[in-house]
Coordinates of N, CA and C in Angstrom, one line a residue:
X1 N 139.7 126.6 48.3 CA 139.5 126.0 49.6 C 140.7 126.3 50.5
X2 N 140.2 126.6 51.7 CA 141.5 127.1 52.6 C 142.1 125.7 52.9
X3 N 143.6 125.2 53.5 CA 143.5 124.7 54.6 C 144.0 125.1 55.6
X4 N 143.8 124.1 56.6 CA 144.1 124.5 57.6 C 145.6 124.2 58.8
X5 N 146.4 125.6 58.7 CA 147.9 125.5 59.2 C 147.7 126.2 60.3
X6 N 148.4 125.7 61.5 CA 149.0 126.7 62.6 C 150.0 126.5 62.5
X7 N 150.8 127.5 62.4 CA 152.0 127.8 62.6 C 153.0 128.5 63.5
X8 N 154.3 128.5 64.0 CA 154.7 129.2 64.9 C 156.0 129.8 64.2
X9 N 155.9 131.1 63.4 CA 156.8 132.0 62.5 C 157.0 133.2 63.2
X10 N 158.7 133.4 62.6 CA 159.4 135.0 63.0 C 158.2 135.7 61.3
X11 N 158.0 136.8 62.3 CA 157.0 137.0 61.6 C 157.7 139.0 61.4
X12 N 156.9 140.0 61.0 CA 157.1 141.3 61.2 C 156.0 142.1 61.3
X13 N 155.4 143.4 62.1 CA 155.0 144.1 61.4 C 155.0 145.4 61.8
X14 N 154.4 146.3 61.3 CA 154.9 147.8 61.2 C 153.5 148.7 61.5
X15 N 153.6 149.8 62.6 CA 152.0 150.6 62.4 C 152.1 151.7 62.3
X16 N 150.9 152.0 61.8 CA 150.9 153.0 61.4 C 151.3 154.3 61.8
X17 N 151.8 155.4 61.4 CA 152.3 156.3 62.0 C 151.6 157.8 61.1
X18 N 152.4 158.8 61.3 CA 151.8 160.3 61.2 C 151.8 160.5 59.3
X19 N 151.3 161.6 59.1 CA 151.4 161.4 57.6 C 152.4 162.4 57.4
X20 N 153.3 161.8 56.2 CA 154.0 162.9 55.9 C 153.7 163.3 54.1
X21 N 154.6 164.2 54.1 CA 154.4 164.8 52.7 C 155.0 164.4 51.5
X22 N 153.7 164.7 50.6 CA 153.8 164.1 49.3 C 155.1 164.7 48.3
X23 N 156.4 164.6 47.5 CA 157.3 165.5 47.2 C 157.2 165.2 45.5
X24 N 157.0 166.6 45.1 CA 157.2 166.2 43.6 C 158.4 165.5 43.1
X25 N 158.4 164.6 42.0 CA 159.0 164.0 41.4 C 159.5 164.1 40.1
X26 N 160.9 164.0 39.6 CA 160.9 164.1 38.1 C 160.5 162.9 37.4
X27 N 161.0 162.3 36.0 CA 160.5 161.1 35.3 C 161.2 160.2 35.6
X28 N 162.3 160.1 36.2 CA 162.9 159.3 36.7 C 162.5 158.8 38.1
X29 N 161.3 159.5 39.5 CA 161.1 159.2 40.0 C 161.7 159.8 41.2
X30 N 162.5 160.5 40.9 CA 163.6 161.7 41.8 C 162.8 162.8 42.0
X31 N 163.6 163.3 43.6 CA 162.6 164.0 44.2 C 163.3 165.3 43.7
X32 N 162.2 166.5 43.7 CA 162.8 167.9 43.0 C 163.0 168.8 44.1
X33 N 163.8 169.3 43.8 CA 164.7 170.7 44.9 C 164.7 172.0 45.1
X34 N 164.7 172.7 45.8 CA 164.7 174.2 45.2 C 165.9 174.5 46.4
X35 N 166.5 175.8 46.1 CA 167.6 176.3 46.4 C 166.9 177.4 47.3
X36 N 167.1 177.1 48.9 CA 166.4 178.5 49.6 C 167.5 179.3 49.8
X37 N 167.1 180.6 50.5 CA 168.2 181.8 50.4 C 169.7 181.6 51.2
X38 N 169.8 180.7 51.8 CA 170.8 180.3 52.4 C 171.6 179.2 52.0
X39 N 171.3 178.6 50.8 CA 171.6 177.6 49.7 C 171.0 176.1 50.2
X40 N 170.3 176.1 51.1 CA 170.0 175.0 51.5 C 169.4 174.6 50.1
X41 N 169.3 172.5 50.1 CA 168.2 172.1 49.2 C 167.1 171.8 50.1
X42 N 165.7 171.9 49.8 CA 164.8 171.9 50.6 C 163.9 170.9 49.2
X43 N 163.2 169.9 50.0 CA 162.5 169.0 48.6 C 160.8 169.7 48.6
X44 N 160.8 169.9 46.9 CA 159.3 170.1 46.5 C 158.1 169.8 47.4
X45 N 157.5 169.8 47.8 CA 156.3 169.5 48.1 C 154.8 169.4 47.6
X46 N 154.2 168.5 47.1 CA 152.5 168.8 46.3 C 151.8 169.3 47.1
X47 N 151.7 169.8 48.6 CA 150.9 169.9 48.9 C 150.1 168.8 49.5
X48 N 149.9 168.0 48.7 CA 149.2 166.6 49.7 C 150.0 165.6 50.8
X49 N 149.5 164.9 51.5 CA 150.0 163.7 52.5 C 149.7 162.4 52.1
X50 N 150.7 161.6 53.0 CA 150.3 160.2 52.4 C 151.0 160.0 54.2
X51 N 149.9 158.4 54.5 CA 150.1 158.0 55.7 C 151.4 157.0 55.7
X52 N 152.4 156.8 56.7 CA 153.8 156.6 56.7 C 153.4 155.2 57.9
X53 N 154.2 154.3 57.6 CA 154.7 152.9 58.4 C 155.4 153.2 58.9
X54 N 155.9 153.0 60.4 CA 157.4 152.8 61.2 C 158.0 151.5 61.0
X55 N 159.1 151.5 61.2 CA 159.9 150.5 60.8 C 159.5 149.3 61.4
X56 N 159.5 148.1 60.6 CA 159.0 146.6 60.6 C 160.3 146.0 61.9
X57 N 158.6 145.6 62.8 CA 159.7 144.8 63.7 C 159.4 143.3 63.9
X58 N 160.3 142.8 64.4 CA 160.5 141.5 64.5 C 159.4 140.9 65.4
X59 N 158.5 139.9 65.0 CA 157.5 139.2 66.1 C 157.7 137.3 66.1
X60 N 156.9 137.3 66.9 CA 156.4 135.9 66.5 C 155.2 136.0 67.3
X61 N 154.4 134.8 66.8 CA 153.4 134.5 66.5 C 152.5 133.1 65.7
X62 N 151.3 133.1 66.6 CA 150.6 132.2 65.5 C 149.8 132.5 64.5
X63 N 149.9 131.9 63.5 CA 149.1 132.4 62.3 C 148.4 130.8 61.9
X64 N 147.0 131.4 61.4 CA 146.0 129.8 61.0 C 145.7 130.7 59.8
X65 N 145.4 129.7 58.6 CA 145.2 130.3 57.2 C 143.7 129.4 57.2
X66 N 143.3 129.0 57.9 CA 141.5 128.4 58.3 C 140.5 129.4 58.6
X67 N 139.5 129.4 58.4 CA 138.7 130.3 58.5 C 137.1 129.7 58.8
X68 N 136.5 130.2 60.1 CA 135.1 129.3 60.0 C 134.4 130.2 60.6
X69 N 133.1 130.1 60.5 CA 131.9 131.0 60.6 C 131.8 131.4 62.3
X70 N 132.2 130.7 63.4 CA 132.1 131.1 64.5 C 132.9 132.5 64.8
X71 N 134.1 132.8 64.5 CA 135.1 133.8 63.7 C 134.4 134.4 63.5
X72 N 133.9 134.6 62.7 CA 133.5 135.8 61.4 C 132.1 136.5 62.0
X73 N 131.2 135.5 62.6 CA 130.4 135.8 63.7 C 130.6 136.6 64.9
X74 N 131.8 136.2 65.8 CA 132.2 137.2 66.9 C 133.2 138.3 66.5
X75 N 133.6 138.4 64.9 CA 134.1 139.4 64.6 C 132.8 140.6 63.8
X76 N 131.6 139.8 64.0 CA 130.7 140.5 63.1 C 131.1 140.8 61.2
X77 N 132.3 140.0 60.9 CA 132.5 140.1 59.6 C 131.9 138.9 58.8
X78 N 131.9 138.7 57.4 CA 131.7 137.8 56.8 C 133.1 136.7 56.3
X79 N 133.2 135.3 55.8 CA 134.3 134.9 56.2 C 135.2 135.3 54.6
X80 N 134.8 135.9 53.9 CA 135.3 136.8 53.1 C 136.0 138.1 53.2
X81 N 135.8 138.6 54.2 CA 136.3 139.8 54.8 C 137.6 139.5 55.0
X82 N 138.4 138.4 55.5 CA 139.4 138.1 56.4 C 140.1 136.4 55.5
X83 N 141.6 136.6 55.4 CA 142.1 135.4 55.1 C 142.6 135.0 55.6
X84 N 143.5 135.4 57.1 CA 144.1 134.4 58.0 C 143.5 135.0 59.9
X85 N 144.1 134.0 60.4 CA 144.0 134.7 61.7 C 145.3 134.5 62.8
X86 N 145.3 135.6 63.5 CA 146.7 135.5 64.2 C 146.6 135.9 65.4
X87 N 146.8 135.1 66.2 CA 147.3 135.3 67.5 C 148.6 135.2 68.5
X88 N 148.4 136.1 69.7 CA 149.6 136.3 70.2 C 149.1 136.6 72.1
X89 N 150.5 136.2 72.7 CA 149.5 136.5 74.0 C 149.3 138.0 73.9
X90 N 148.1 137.6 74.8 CA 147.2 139.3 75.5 C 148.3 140.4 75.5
X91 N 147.7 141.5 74.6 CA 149.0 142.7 74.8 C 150.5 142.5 74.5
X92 N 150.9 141.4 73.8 CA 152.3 141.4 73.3 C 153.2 142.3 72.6
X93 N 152.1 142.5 71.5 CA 152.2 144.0 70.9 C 151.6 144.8 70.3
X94 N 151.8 146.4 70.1 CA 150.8 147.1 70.0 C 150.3 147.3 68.5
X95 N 149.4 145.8 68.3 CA 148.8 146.3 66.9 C 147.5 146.4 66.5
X96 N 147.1 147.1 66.0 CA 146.1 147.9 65.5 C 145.2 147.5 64.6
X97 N 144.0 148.0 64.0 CA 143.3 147.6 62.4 C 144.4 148.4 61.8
X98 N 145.0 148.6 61.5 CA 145.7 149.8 60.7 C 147.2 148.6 60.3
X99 N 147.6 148.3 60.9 CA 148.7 146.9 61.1 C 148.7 146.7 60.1
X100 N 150.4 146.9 59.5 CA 150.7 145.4 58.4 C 151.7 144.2 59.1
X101 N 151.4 143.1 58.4 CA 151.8 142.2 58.7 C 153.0 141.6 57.6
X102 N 154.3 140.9 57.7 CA 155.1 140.0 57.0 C 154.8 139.1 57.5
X103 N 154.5 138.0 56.6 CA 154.7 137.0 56.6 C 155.6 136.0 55.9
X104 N 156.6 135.1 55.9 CA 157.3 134.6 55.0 C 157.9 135.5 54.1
X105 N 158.3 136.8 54.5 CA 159.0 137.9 53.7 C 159.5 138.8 54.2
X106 N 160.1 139.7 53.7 CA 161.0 140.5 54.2 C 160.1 142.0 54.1
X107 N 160.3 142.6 54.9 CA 159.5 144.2 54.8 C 160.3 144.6 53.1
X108 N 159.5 145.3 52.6 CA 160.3 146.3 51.4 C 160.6 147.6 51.7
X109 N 161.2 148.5 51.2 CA 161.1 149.9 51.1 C 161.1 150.6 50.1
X110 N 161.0 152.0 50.3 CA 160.7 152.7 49.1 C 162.2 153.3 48.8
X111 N 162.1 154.0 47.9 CA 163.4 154.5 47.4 C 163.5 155.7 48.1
X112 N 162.6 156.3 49.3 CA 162.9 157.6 50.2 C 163.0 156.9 51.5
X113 N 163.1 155.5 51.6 CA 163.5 154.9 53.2 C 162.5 154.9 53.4
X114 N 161.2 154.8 53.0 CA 159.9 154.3 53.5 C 159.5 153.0 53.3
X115 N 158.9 152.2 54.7 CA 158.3 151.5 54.6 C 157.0 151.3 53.2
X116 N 157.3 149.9 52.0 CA 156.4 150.4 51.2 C 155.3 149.6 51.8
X117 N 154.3 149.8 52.1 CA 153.2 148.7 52.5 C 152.2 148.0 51.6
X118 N 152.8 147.7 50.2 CA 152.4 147.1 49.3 C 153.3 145.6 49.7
X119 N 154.5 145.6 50.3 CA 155.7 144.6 50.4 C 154.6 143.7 51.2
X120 N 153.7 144.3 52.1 CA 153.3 143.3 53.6 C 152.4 142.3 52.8
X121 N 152.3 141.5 53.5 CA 151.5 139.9 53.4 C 150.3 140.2 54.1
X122 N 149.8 141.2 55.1 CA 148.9 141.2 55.2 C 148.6 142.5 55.6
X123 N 147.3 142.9 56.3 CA 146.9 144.1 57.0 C 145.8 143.9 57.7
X124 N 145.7 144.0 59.0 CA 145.1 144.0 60.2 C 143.6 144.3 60.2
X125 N 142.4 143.3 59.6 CA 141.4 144.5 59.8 C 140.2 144.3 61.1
X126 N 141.0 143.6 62.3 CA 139.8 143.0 63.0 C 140.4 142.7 64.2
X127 N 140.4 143.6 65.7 CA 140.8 142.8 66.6 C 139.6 142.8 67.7
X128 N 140.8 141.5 68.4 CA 139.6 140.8 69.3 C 140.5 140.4 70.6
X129 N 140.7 140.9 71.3 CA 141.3 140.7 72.7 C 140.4 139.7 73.9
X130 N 141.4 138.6 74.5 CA 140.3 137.7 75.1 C 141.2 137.5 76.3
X131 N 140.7 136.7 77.3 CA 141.5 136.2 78.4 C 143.1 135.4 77.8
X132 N 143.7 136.3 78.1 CA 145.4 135.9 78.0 C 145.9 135.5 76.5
X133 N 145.2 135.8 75.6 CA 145.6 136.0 74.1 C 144.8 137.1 73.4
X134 N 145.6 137.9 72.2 CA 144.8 138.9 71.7 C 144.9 138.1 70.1
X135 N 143.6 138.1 69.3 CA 143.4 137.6 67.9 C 143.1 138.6 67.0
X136 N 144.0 138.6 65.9 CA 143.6 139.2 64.8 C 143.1 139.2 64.0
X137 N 142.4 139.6 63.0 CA 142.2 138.8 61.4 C 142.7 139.7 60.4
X138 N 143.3 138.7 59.7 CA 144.4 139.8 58.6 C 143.6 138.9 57.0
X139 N 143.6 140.1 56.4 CA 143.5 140.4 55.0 C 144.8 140.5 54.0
X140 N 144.7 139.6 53.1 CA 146.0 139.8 52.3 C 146.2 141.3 51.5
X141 N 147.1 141.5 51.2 CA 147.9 142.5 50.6 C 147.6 142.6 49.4
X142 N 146.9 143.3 48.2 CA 147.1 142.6 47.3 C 147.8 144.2 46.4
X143 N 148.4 143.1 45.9 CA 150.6 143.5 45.3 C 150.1 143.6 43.5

């Protein structure tokens, strides 16, 4: 059973950005090198991408951990789809379905200076822009 909190929290979140590339690794999780003709090190690459976060910024905001069918109705979702909702005035900032959110935590990173987006408390899957406030519905993270 939810209940129900509004709150007014320093909050963070981070969107999504361009994809960059995937870099082979040894067992230890270290990235591999190769020596080009000019001695540069230049890191492995697989061939594949992975989509990248920009750096977590600082917000505030309201966040409700309640959830009721009128909601889930004008979001066209079910009230399963979505575990909290957050709002902020109209256009405060530029977040997306694609959005993670902190909540009560600190961003994490990866051991290449990437944002890890396993660290976030939530992610953005629903917005709804209204007269003088924009609402979101965030989905937890699951870690």
């Amino acid at each position: 059973m939810r209940t129900a909190r509004n709150l007014k929290q320093n909050m963070y979140y981070s969107l999504q950005g361009e994809e960059t590339p995937v870099y082979e690794t040894d067992d230890d999780g270290n990235i591999k090198y190769y020596i080009d003709d000019e001695g540069n090190e230049i890191p492995l690459e697989t061939g594949e991408t992975k989509i990248a976060y920009g750096k977590p910024v600082e917000m505030q905001a309201s966040i409700s951990f309640s959830s009721g069918e009128v909601e889930a109705q004008e979001y066209g979702l079910s009230v399963s789809d979505y575990d909290s909702t957050l709002i902020t005035e109209k256009d405060a900032y530029p977040l997306t379905e694609t959005s993670l959110i902190w909540y009560g935590e600190e961003p994490q990173y990866t051991d290449d200076d990437e944002v890890n987006p396993k660290s976030a408390t939530f992610q953005i899957v629903a917005v709804k822009p209204s007269i003088g406030i924009s609402k979101y519905l965030l989905k937890r993270v699951t870690k």
